[in-house]
Amino acid sequence: MTKVAVKRLGDISSFIRGITFKPTDVVPADTPSAVGCMRTKNVQTQLDISDVWSVDSGFVRRAEQYLEEGDVLISSANSWNLVGKCCWIPKLESATSFGGFVTALRGDENLVDRRYLYRWFASAGTQRTVRSFSRQTTNISNLDLKRCADLPVPLPSLVEQRRIAAVLDQVDTLRAKRREAITLLDDLAQSIFLGMFGDPVRNEKSWPVGKVADLVASFESGKSLAQGQDEGAKFRVLKVSAVTSGIFRPLESKPLPVAYEVPYGHLVRQGDLLFSRANTEELIGAVSLVEGHHENLALSDKLWRFVWHDSVDSHPLYVRHLFRQGEFRRQVRERSSGTSGSMKNISQANVLGIACGIPPIELRKEFSDRMQGVARLQTSHRLHLAALDELFESLQQRAFSGQLSTLGS
C-alpha cells in the first residue's frame, strides 16, 4: 500500500471569518445593494436556503468574505454539540456572505480537491476532534481555529482525492434516498390519519367530544438521575432528544452511575409510547414509539410513558398520530408553563384534559392495522439506512486513515 502524504490543514486551506453586523442591520432581500448572509441556522446536513438574511454589501469588507462554490461553511460559535457542524456550499444564485458565528473553510484547489476536503472535515472523527478543541464561554462554544489549522490531513494525489470523494458521495446519496423514503412514508401515515379522522382537536368530522383521558389512563415517569461514566455503566438514561424527532433514538442517552440499579418500572420497554413533558416551546409534547428490545435504558424525569386503559383497545398508533397533529401540539404549548425562551413543562392533568373528538373504536383499530403495514416498510428502510450508515462510516475511516488502496474496489 502506497504511503499517503500528510499535510497540515492550514497549509492546504484557509479559514475565513464572517462579517459582523447587528440584528437591526438586516434588510429585505430586494433592498438595493443587499447581499445574502448565511448564519448558523443555514448550516444543516445540506445548506438550508429557506431563511437567508440580507444585509448591505458595505458590511463585506473583503472579497474573500463572499462564499464560493466548494467552500465548507462551519458553525464556529454554537452550543457544544453543534460547534464544528458543517455543510457544502453549492453554486449560489447571487452574491452571498456569512455572519460572524460561522466560518468558511476554503481549500487551495492546486493542493486539495474541495469535495474531498469537505468529506474529511465532515467525517465523524474530524468532527469529534474539532469539538474537543472548542472553548466554552457561558452557553456558547467557540471553535479553536488555530488548533484546527494544525490538524493533519491525509493527502493522496488529486485524482485519488476525487475518487474517494465520489465514492463517499455515492453512498451518501443512497442514504439520502432511504431517509427520503422514510419521510414519504411518514407523510403517507399523516395523510391517512387526516383522511380518516380530520383534525380531532378541531373535530372537523363531528365525532363525540371527549378528552385525552378517554384514550389514555395516565403517564409514568422516570426520575432525575446523576450522570455516570461510560466505562462500566450498566444502565443509561434517555435524554429528551431521544424522542423529539418523532423517531425513537436510543443512542440519545447518557450513562448512569455504576452502582445504580434502575427500578423495573423505570425501564423502557418495546412498544412504549414516550412523551416529552419538558422541553423547549417548539419541542414540548413530542412523542415517539419504542422499537426493538432495550434492556438497559431508563426513563428520565422529563419523559413519560403512556399508560393505557385497556391494552387491547388502546391503539397506541392512533394516539401517537393524534399527539403529532399541529392543533394538538398548539394545545400542549398553550397549557405548558415556563417563561419564553426557557424550558417548558406540562402537567399530566393539563395533557389529559385536552378536548378532542373521539372516533369509533372500530375506526381507530382500522387505522392502527393500516399503520402496521406502513411501520413494517419504515422499519425495513431504517434497517437498510443503518447498514448504509455503517458502510459510510467505515469508508470514511478507511479513507482518512490512509487505507486508500481498496476503497471503492
Short mmCIF file of C-alpha atoms in Angstrom, two decimals:
data_model
loop_
_atom_site.label_atom_id
_atom_site.label_comp_id
_atom_site.label_asym_id
_atom_site.label_seq_id
_atom_site.Cartn_x
_atom_site.Cartn_y
_atom_site.Cartn_z
CA MET A 1 0.00 0.00 0.00
CA THR A 2 1.40 3.36 -1.07
CA LYS A 3 2.26 5.67 1.80
CA VAL A 4 -0.01 8.71 1.77
CA ALA A 5 1.33 12.21 2.31
CA VAL A 6 0.01 14.13 5.30
CA LYS A 7 -0.32 17.89 5.24
CA ARG A 8 -1.28 20.46 7.85
CA LEU A 9 -4.84 21.77 7.25
CA GLY A 10 -3.61 25.36 7.41
CA ASP A 11 -1.12 24.66 4.61
CA ILE A 12 -3.75 23.49 2.10
CA SER A 13 -6.69 25.72 3.01
CA SER A 14 -7.67 28.84 4.90
CA PHE A 15 -10.30 29.73 7.48
CA ILE A 16 -12.20 32.90 6.60
CA ARG A 17 -14.12 34.68 9.31
CA GLY A 18 -17.56 36.09 8.63
CA ILE A 19 -18.85 39.65 8.69
CA THR A 20 -20.12 41.42 11.78
CA PHE A 21 -23.39 43.32 11.99
CA LYS A 22 -26.30 43.90 14.37
CA PRO A 23 -29.74 42.28 14.03
CA THR A 24 -31.12 45.74 13.27
CA ASP A 25 -28.88 45.84 10.18
CA VAL A 26 -30.86 43.06 8.48
CA VAL A 27 -32.75 44.41 5.44
CA PRO A 28 -35.27 42.99 2.92
CA ALA A 29 -33.67 40.90 0.19
CA ASP A 30 -34.83 43.29 -2.56
CA THR A 31 -33.10 46.29 -0.96
CA PRO A 32 -30.61 47.94 -3.39
CA SER A 33 -27.02 46.79 -2.64
CA ALA A 34 -28.26 44.00 -0.31
CA VAL A 35 -26.38 40.68 -0.24
CA GLY A 36 -27.39 37.37 1.29
CA CYS A 37 -25.87 36.42 4.62
CA MET A 38 -25.68 32.83 5.86
CA ARG A 39 -25.68 32.08 9.58
CA THR A 40 -25.65 29.05 11.91
CA LYS A 41 -29.30 28.26 11.15
CA ASN A 42 -28.39 27.67 7.50
CA VAL A 43 -25.72 25.08 8.37
CA GLN A 44 -27.63 21.80 8.13
CA THR A 45 -26.79 18.45 6.52
CA GLN A 46 -27.20 20.41 3.31
CA LEU A 47 -27.14 24.20 3.10
CA ASP A 48 -30.59 25.46 4.13
CA ILE A 49 -31.56 28.43 1.95
CA SER A 50 -35.16 28.64 3.16
CA ASP A 51 -34.39 31.54 5.55
CA VAL A 52 -31.43 33.66 4.45
CA TRP A 53 -30.90 37.09 5.94
CA SER A 54 -29.78 40.07 3.84
CA VAL A 55 -27.51 42.98 4.80
CA ASP A 56 -25.99 45.90 2.96
CA SER A 57 -22.94 44.92 0.91
CA GLY A 58 -20.95 47.56 2.79
CA PHE A 59 -20.60 45.09 5.69
CA VAL A 60 -18.49 42.84 3.47
CA ARG A 61 -15.03 44.31 3.99
CA ARG A 62 -13.02 41.79 1.94
CA ALA A 63 -13.77 39.98 -1.32
CA GLU A 64 -12.89 36.65 0.29
CA GLN A 65 -15.93 37.07 2.58
CA TYR A 66 -18.21 36.19 -0.34
CA LEU A 67 -18.96 32.48 -0.40
CA GLU A 68 -17.59 30.40 -3.27
CA GLU A 69 -18.83 27.12 -4.66
CA GLY A 70 -16.91 24.38 -2.85
CA ASP A 71 -16.44 26.29 0.42
CA VAL A 72 -17.14 24.39 3.63
CA LEU A 73 -19.36 26.53 5.87
CA ILE A 74 -18.73 25.75 9.54
CA SER A 75 -20.72 26.63 12.65
CA SER A 76 -17.88 28.14 14.68
CA ALA A 77 -19.88 29.58 17.62
CA ASN A 78 -22.73 27.42 18.88
CA SER A 79 -23.76 25.03 21.63
CA TRP A 80 -21.03 22.45 22.27
CA ASN A 81 -22.77 19.60 20.43
CA LEU A 82 -23.20 21.73 17.29
CA VAL A 83 -19.90 23.61 17.09
CA GLY A 84 -17.92 22.37 14.09
CA LYS A 85 -21.03 21.24 12.22
CA CYS A 86 -20.51 21.97 8.54
CA CYS A 87 -22.09 21.88 5.10
CA TRP A 88 -21.00 22.12 1.48
CA ILE A 89 -21.60 25.35 -0.40
CA PRO A 90 -23.11 24.68 -3.85
CA LYS A 91 -23.22 27.27 -6.63
CA LEU A 92 -25.33 30.15 -5.31
CA GLU A 93 -27.63 32.29 -7.44
CA SER A 94 -26.43 35.62 -6.06
CA ALA A 95 -23.59 37.15 -4.08
CA THR A 96 -23.76 35.81 -0.53
CA SER A 97 -21.62 36.41 2.53
CA PHE A 98 -21.80 34.88 6.01
CA GLY A 99 -22.06 36.10 9.60
CA GLY A 100 -19.67 36.13 12.50
CA PHE A 101 -20.88 32.89 14.10
CA VAL A 102 -19.88 30.85 11.05
CA THR A 103 -16.56 30.40 9.29
CA ALA A 104 -15.71 29.37 5.72
CA LEU A 105 -13.03 26.76 5.07
CA ARG A 106 -11.64 27.32 1.57
CA GLY A 107 -9.29 24.75 0.06
CA ASP A 108 -6.41 25.62 -2.25
CA GLU A 109 -7.54 23.87 -5.44
CA ASN A 110 -3.91 23.32 -6.51
CA LEU A 111 -3.36 21.18 -3.42
CA VAL A 112 -6.67 19.67 -2.36
CA ASP A 113 -9.94 18.70 -4.00
CA ARG A 114 -12.59 20.78 -2.25
CA ARG A 115 -15.13 17.97 -2.17
CA TYR A 116 -12.52 15.71 -0.57
CA LEU A 117 -11.75 18.44 1.98
CA TYR A 118 -15.45 18.73 2.82
CA ARG A 119 -15.77 14.97 3.27
CA TRP A 120 -12.71 14.94 5.53
CA PHE A 121 -13.91 17.84 7.70
CA ALA A 122 -17.46 16.43 7.92
CA SER A 123 -16.25 12.94 8.87
CA ALA A 124 -17.16 11.66 12.33
CA GLY A 125 -13.54 11.50 13.50
CA THR A 126 -12.72 15.07 12.46
CA GLN A 127 -15.96 16.36 13.93
CA ARG A 128 -15.18 14.77 17.31
CA THR A 129 -11.69 16.27 17.23
CA VAL A 130 -12.72 19.83 16.37
CA ARG A 131 -15.46 19.74 19.04
CA SER A 132 -12.84 18.75 21.60
CA PHE A 133 -10.91 21.91 20.65
CA SER A 134 -13.86 24.23 21.38
CA ARG A 135 -13.63 26.89 24.05
CA GLN A 136 -16.67 27.43 26.29
CA THR A 137 -17.95 30.94 27.07
CA THR A 138 -21.24 30.98 29.04
CA ASN A 139 -23.56 28.74 26.95
CA ILE A 140 -21.62 29.13 23.69
CA SER A 141 -18.65 27.09 22.49
CA ASN A 142 -16.21 28.63 20.04
CA LEU A 143 -14.20 26.70 17.51
CA ASP A 144 -10.44 26.99 18.07
CA LEU A 145 -9.40 27.79 14.51
CA LYS A 146 -5.69 27.87 15.35
CA ARG A 147 -5.74 24.30 16.65
CA CYS A 148 -7.92 23.22 13.75
CA ALA A 149 -5.40 24.66 11.29
CA ASP A 150 -2.75 22.35 12.79
CA LEU A 151 -4.79 19.19 12.13
CA PRO A 152 -3.08 16.63 9.87
CA VAL A 153 -4.92 15.83 6.64
CA PRO A 154 -4.10 12.66 4.65
CA LEU A 155 -3.45 13.92 1.14
CA PRO A 156 -3.18 11.42 -1.71
CA SER A 157 -2.98 12.61 -5.30
CA LEU A 158 -5.73 14.91 -6.57
CA VAL A 159 -7.00 12.09 -8.79
CA GLU A 160 -7.29 9.80 -5.77
CA GLN A 161 -8.92 12.54 -3.69
CA ARG A 162 -11.61 12.94 -6.33
CA ARG A 163 -12.17 9.18 -6.46
CA ILE A 164 -12.56 8.98 -2.68
CA ALA A 165 -14.98 11.92 -2.63
CA ALA A 166 -17.01 10.32 -5.44
CA VAL A 167 -17.31 7.00 -3.58
CA LEU A 168 -18.44 8.75 -0.38
CA ASP A 169 -20.88 10.88 -2.39
CA GLN A 170 -22.41 7.77 -3.96
CA VAL A 171 -23.02 6.08 -0.61
CA ASP A 172 -24.31 9.32 0.90
CA THR A 173 -26.79 9.66 -1.99
CA LEU A 174 -28.14 6.20 -1.19
CA ARG A 175 -28.51 7.24 2.47
CA ALA A 176 -30.40 10.36 1.44
CA LYS A 177 -32.80 8.29 -0.69
CA ARG A 178 -33.53 5.97 2.24
CA ARG A 179 -34.21 8.95 4.51
CA GLU A 180 -36.48 10.44 1.86
CA ALA A 181 -38.42 7.14 1.61
CA ILE A 182 -38.91 7.10 5.39
CA THR A 183 -40.15 10.71 5.29
CA LEU A 184 -42.56 9.92 2.46
CA LEU A 185 -43.99 7.00 4.44
CA ASP A 186 -44.43 9.33 7.41
CA ASP A 187 -46.26 11.78 5.14
CA LEU A 188 -48.44 8.89 3.94
CA ALA A 189 -49.34 8.00 7.53
CA GLN A 190 -50.23 11.62 8.22
CA SER A 191 -52.38 11.75 5.09
CA ILE A 192 -54.22 8.55 6.06
CA PHE A 193 -54.86 9.92 9.56
CA LEU A 194 -56.30 13.20 8.29
CA GLY A 195 -58.38 11.40 5.68
CA MET A 196 -59.93 9.10 8.26
CA PHE A 197 -60.27 11.46 11.23
CA GLY A 198 -59.65 15.05 10.15
CA ASP A 199 -58.14 17.07 12.98
CA PRO A 200 -59.70 15.59 16.14
CA VAL A 201 -59.00 18.70 18.22
CA ARG A 202 -60.87 20.90 15.74
CA ASN A 203 -63.26 17.93 15.39
CA GLU A 204 -63.89 18.55 11.71
CA LYS A 205 -65.78 15.24 11.37
CA SER A 206 -68.06 15.92 14.37
CA TRP A 207 -67.04 12.91 16.46
CA PRO A 208 -68.44 12.68 20.02
CA VAL A 209 -66.41 15.10 22.12
CA GLY A 210 -64.24 13.72 24.91
CA LYS A 211 -60.82 14.29 26.39
CA VAL A 212 -57.40 12.70 26.09
CA ALA A 213 -58.23 11.00 29.39
CA ASP A 214 -60.76 8.89 27.47
CA LEU A 215 -57.88 7.47 25.42
CA VAL A 216 -55.01 7.49 27.92
CA ALA A 217 -55.27 6.39 31.56
CA SER A 218 -52.19 8.22 32.85
CA PHE A 219 -48.44 8.60 32.37
CA GLU A 220 -45.46 7.05 34.13
CA SER A 221 -42.26 8.98 34.67
CA GLY A 222 -38.68 8.19 35.49
CA LYS A 223 -36.60 10.28 37.85
CA SER A 224 -33.82 12.82 37.75
CA LEU A 225 -30.56 10.89 37.85
CA ALA A 226 -26.93 11.85 38.17
CA GLN A 227 -24.76 11.11 35.16
CA GLY A 228 -22.07 8.44 35.48
CA GLN A 229 -19.08 7.42 33.36
CA ASP A 230 -19.34 5.36 30.17
CA GLU A 231 -16.80 2.86 31.44
CA GLY A 232 -18.54 0.08 33.37
CA ALA A 233 -22.02 1.65 33.13
CA LYS A 234 -24.75 -1.00 33.23
CA PHE A 235 -27.68 1.36 32.60
CA ARG A 236 -28.24 4.51 30.60
CA VAL A 237 -30.94 7.15 30.95
CA LEU A 238 -32.70 8.65 27.94
CA LYS A 239 -32.29 12.31 27.03
CA VAL A 240 -35.32 14.24 25.76
CA SER A 241 -33.61 14.25 22.35
CA ALA A 242 -34.34 10.51 22.17
CA VAL A 243 -37.95 11.35 21.24
CA THR A 244 -38.00 14.90 19.82
CA SER A 245 -37.52 13.87 16.18
CA GLY A 246 -40.58 11.60 16.37
CA ILE A 247 -38.33 8.57 15.82
CA PHE A 248 -37.01 6.75 18.87
CA ARG A 249 -33.23 7.24 19.12
CA PRO A 250 -31.81 5.00 21.88
CA LEU A 251 -28.29 6.37 21.38
CA GLU A 252 -29.52 9.72 22.70
CA SER A 253 -28.81 8.63 26.27
CA LYS A 254 -26.20 9.09 28.96
CA PRO A 255 -24.58 6.61 31.38
CA LEU A 256 -25.80 6.16 34.95
CA PRO A 257 -23.51 5.58 37.93
CA VAL A 258 -22.20 2.01 38.01
CA ALA A 259 -23.75 1.22 41.39
CA TYR A 260 -27.24 2.45 40.47
CA GLU A 261 -29.90 -0.21 39.84
CA VAL A 262 -32.82 1.09 37.81
CA PRO A 263 -36.25 0.06 39.18
CA TYR A 264 -38.08 -2.19 36.74
CA GLY A 265 -40.91 0.32 36.39
CA HIS A 266 -38.47 2.94 35.09
CA LEU A 267 -37.03 0.75 32.32
CA VAL A 268 -38.04 1.41 28.72
CA ARG A 269 -39.87 -1.46 27.04
CA GLN A 270 -40.53 -2.34 23.42
CA GLY A 271 -43.83 -0.83 22.29
CA ASP A 272 -43.77 2.02 24.83
CA LEU A 273 -45.09 5.34 23.56
CA LEU A 274 -42.98 8.12 25.07
CA PHE A 275 -43.88 11.79 25.58
CA SER A 276 -41.55 14.75 26.15
CA ARG A 277 -43.21 16.61 29.02
CA ALA A 278 -40.32 19.09 29.49
CA ASN A 279 -38.62 20.70 26.52
CA THR A 280 -38.34 23.91 24.53
CA GLU A 281 -41.58 25.57 23.46
CA GLU A 282 -41.13 24.19 19.94
CA LEU A 283 -40.46 20.59 21.00
CA ILE A 284 -42.54 20.04 24.13
CA GLY A 285 -45.10 17.29 23.60
CA ALA A 286 -43.04 15.32 21.06
CA VAL A 287 -43.83 11.60 21.02
CA SER A 288 -42.06 8.50 19.71
CA LEU A 289 -42.73 4.78 19.74
CA VAL A 290 -40.04 2.49 21.16
CA GLU A 291 -38.98 -0.04 18.55
CA GLY A 292 -36.78 -3.00 19.35
CA HIS A 293 -35.77 -4.53 22.67
CA HIS A 294 -33.73 -2.44 25.12
CA GLU A 295 -32.64 -3.94 28.44
CA ASN A 296 -30.61 -1.10 29.86
CA LEU A 297 -32.47 2.14 29.07
CA ALA A 298 -34.26 4.13 31.77
CA LEU A 299 -36.82 6.93 31.63
CA SER A 300 -35.75 10.34 32.86
CA ASP A 301 -37.99 12.69 34.81
CA LYS A 302 -38.54 14.69 31.58
CA LEU A 303 -40.03 11.74 29.68
CA TRP A 304 -43.35 9.99 30.29
CA ARG A 305 -44.58 6.58 29.26
CA PHE A 306 -48.24 6.32 28.23
CA VAL A 307 -50.40 4.08 30.42
CA TRP A 308 -53.47 2.67 28.70
CA HIS A 309 -56.97 1.90 29.93
CA ASP A 310 -57.01 -1.47 28.15
CA SER A 311 -54.04 -2.97 26.37
CA VAL A 312 -56.32 -4.49 23.70
CA ASP A 313 -58.26 -1.34 22.81
CA SER A 314 -55.61 1.32 23.45
CA HIS A 315 -54.36 1.66 19.85
CA PRO A 316 -51.06 3.48 20.57
CA LEU A 317 -50.51 4.16 16.85
CA TYR A 318 -53.71 6.21 16.74
CA VAL A 319 -52.76 8.15 19.87
CA ARG A 320 -49.24 8.69 18.55
CA HIS A 321 -50.58 10.39 15.42
CA LEU A 322 -53.18 12.35 17.39
CA PHE A 323 -50.39 13.81 19.54
CA ARG A 324 -48.43 14.79 16.43
CA GLN A 325 -51.20 16.94 14.92
CA GLY A 326 -50.48 20.66 14.71
CA GLU A 327 -53.54 21.81 16.66
CA PHE A 328 -52.88 19.25 19.38
CA ARG A 329 -49.26 20.42 19.71
CA ARG A 330 -50.51 24.00 19.95
CA GLN A 331 -52.79 22.99 22.84
CA VAL A 332 -49.82 21.38 24.60
CA ARG A 333 -47.76 24.55 24.19
CA GLU A 334 -50.59 26.76 25.48
CA ARG A 335 -51.13 24.53 28.54
CA SER A 336 -47.44 24.34 29.42
CA SER A 337 -45.73 26.61 31.94
CA GLY A 338 -42.39 28.40 31.81
CA THR A 339 -41.19 31.76 30.58
CA SER A 340 -40.47 32.47 26.92
CA GLY A 341 -37.10 31.08 25.87
CA SER A 342 -36.86 28.73 28.87
CA MET A 343 -37.62 25.04 29.33
CA LYS A 344 -41.37 24.44 29.22
CA ASN A 345 -43.20 21.93 31.43
CA ILE A 346 -46.68 20.47 31.35
CA SER A 347 -48.63 18.54 33.97
CA GLN A 348 -50.43 15.25 33.41
CA ALA A 349 -53.75 16.90 34.23
CA ASN A 350 -53.22 19.50 31.52
CA VAL A 351 -52.45 16.85 28.90
CA LEU A 352 -55.28 14.52 29.90
CA GLY A 353 -57.69 17.45 29.91
CA ILE A 354 -57.23 18.40 26.25
CA ALA A 355 -60.60 18.16 24.50
CA CYS A 356 -60.85 16.24 21.23
CA GLY A 357 -63.26 14.26 19.10
CA ILE A 358 -63.26 10.53 19.87
CA PRO A 359 -63.70 8.42 16.71
CA PRO A 360 -65.32 4.98 16.97
CA ILE A 361 -63.02 2.28 18.30
CA GLU A 362 -63.51 0.24 15.12
CA LEU A 363 -62.14 3.13 13.04
CA ARG A 364 -59.17 3.59 15.37
CA LYS A 365 -58.45 -0.14 15.05
CA GLU A 366 -58.61 0.07 11.25
CA PHE A 367 -56.13 2.93 11.30
CA SER A 368 -53.78 1.02 13.61
CA ASP A 369 -53.94 -2.03 11.32
CA ARG A 370 -53.07 0.12 8.29
CA MET A 371 -50.22 1.74 10.19
CA GLN A 372 -48.74 -1.67 10.95
CA GLY A 373 -48.09 -2.08 7.23
CA VAL A 374 -46.54 1.40 6.96
CA ALA A 375 -44.44 0.70 10.06
CA ARG A 376 -43.08 -2.53 8.55
CA LEU A 377 -41.94 -0.63 5.45
CA GLN A 378 -40.37 2.10 7.59
CA THR A 379 -38.56 -0.49 9.71
CA SER A 380 -37.18 -2.10 6.55
CA HIS A 381 -35.93 1.26 5.27
CA ARG A 382 -34.40 2.10 8.65
CA LEU A 383 -32.53 -1.21 8.73
CA HIS A 384 -31.15 -0.53 5.26
CA LEU A 385 -30.28 3.03 6.31
CA ALA A 386 -28.44 1.74 9.39
CA ALA A 387 -26.42 -0.60 7.17
CA LEU A 388 -25.59 2.28 4.81
CA ASP A 389 -24.63 4.48 7.76
CA GLU A 390 -22.26 1.76 8.97
CA LEU A 391 -20.77 1.39 5.49
CA PHE A 392 -20.38 5.14 5.14
CA GLU A 393 -18.56 5.46 8.47
CA SER A 394 -16.31 2.51 7.60
CA LEU A 395 -15.42 4.09 4.26
CA GLN A 396 -14.67 7.40 5.98
CA GLN A 397 -12.35 5.70 8.47
CA ARG A 398 -10.52 3.85 5.72
CA ALA A 399 -10.27 6.92 3.51
CA PHE A 400 -8.92 9.28 6.13
CA SER A 401 -6.60 6.86 7.95
CA GLY A 402 -4.50 6.18 4.87
CA GLN A 403 -6.13 2.85 3.97
CA LEU A 404 -6.96 4.03 0.49
CA SER A 405 -5.87 1.31 -1.87
CA THR A 406 -9.04 -0.76 -1.61
CA LEU A 407 -11.60 1.99 -1.12
CA GLY A 408 -14.44 1.63 -3.59
CA SER A 409 -12.97 -1.53 -5.07
#
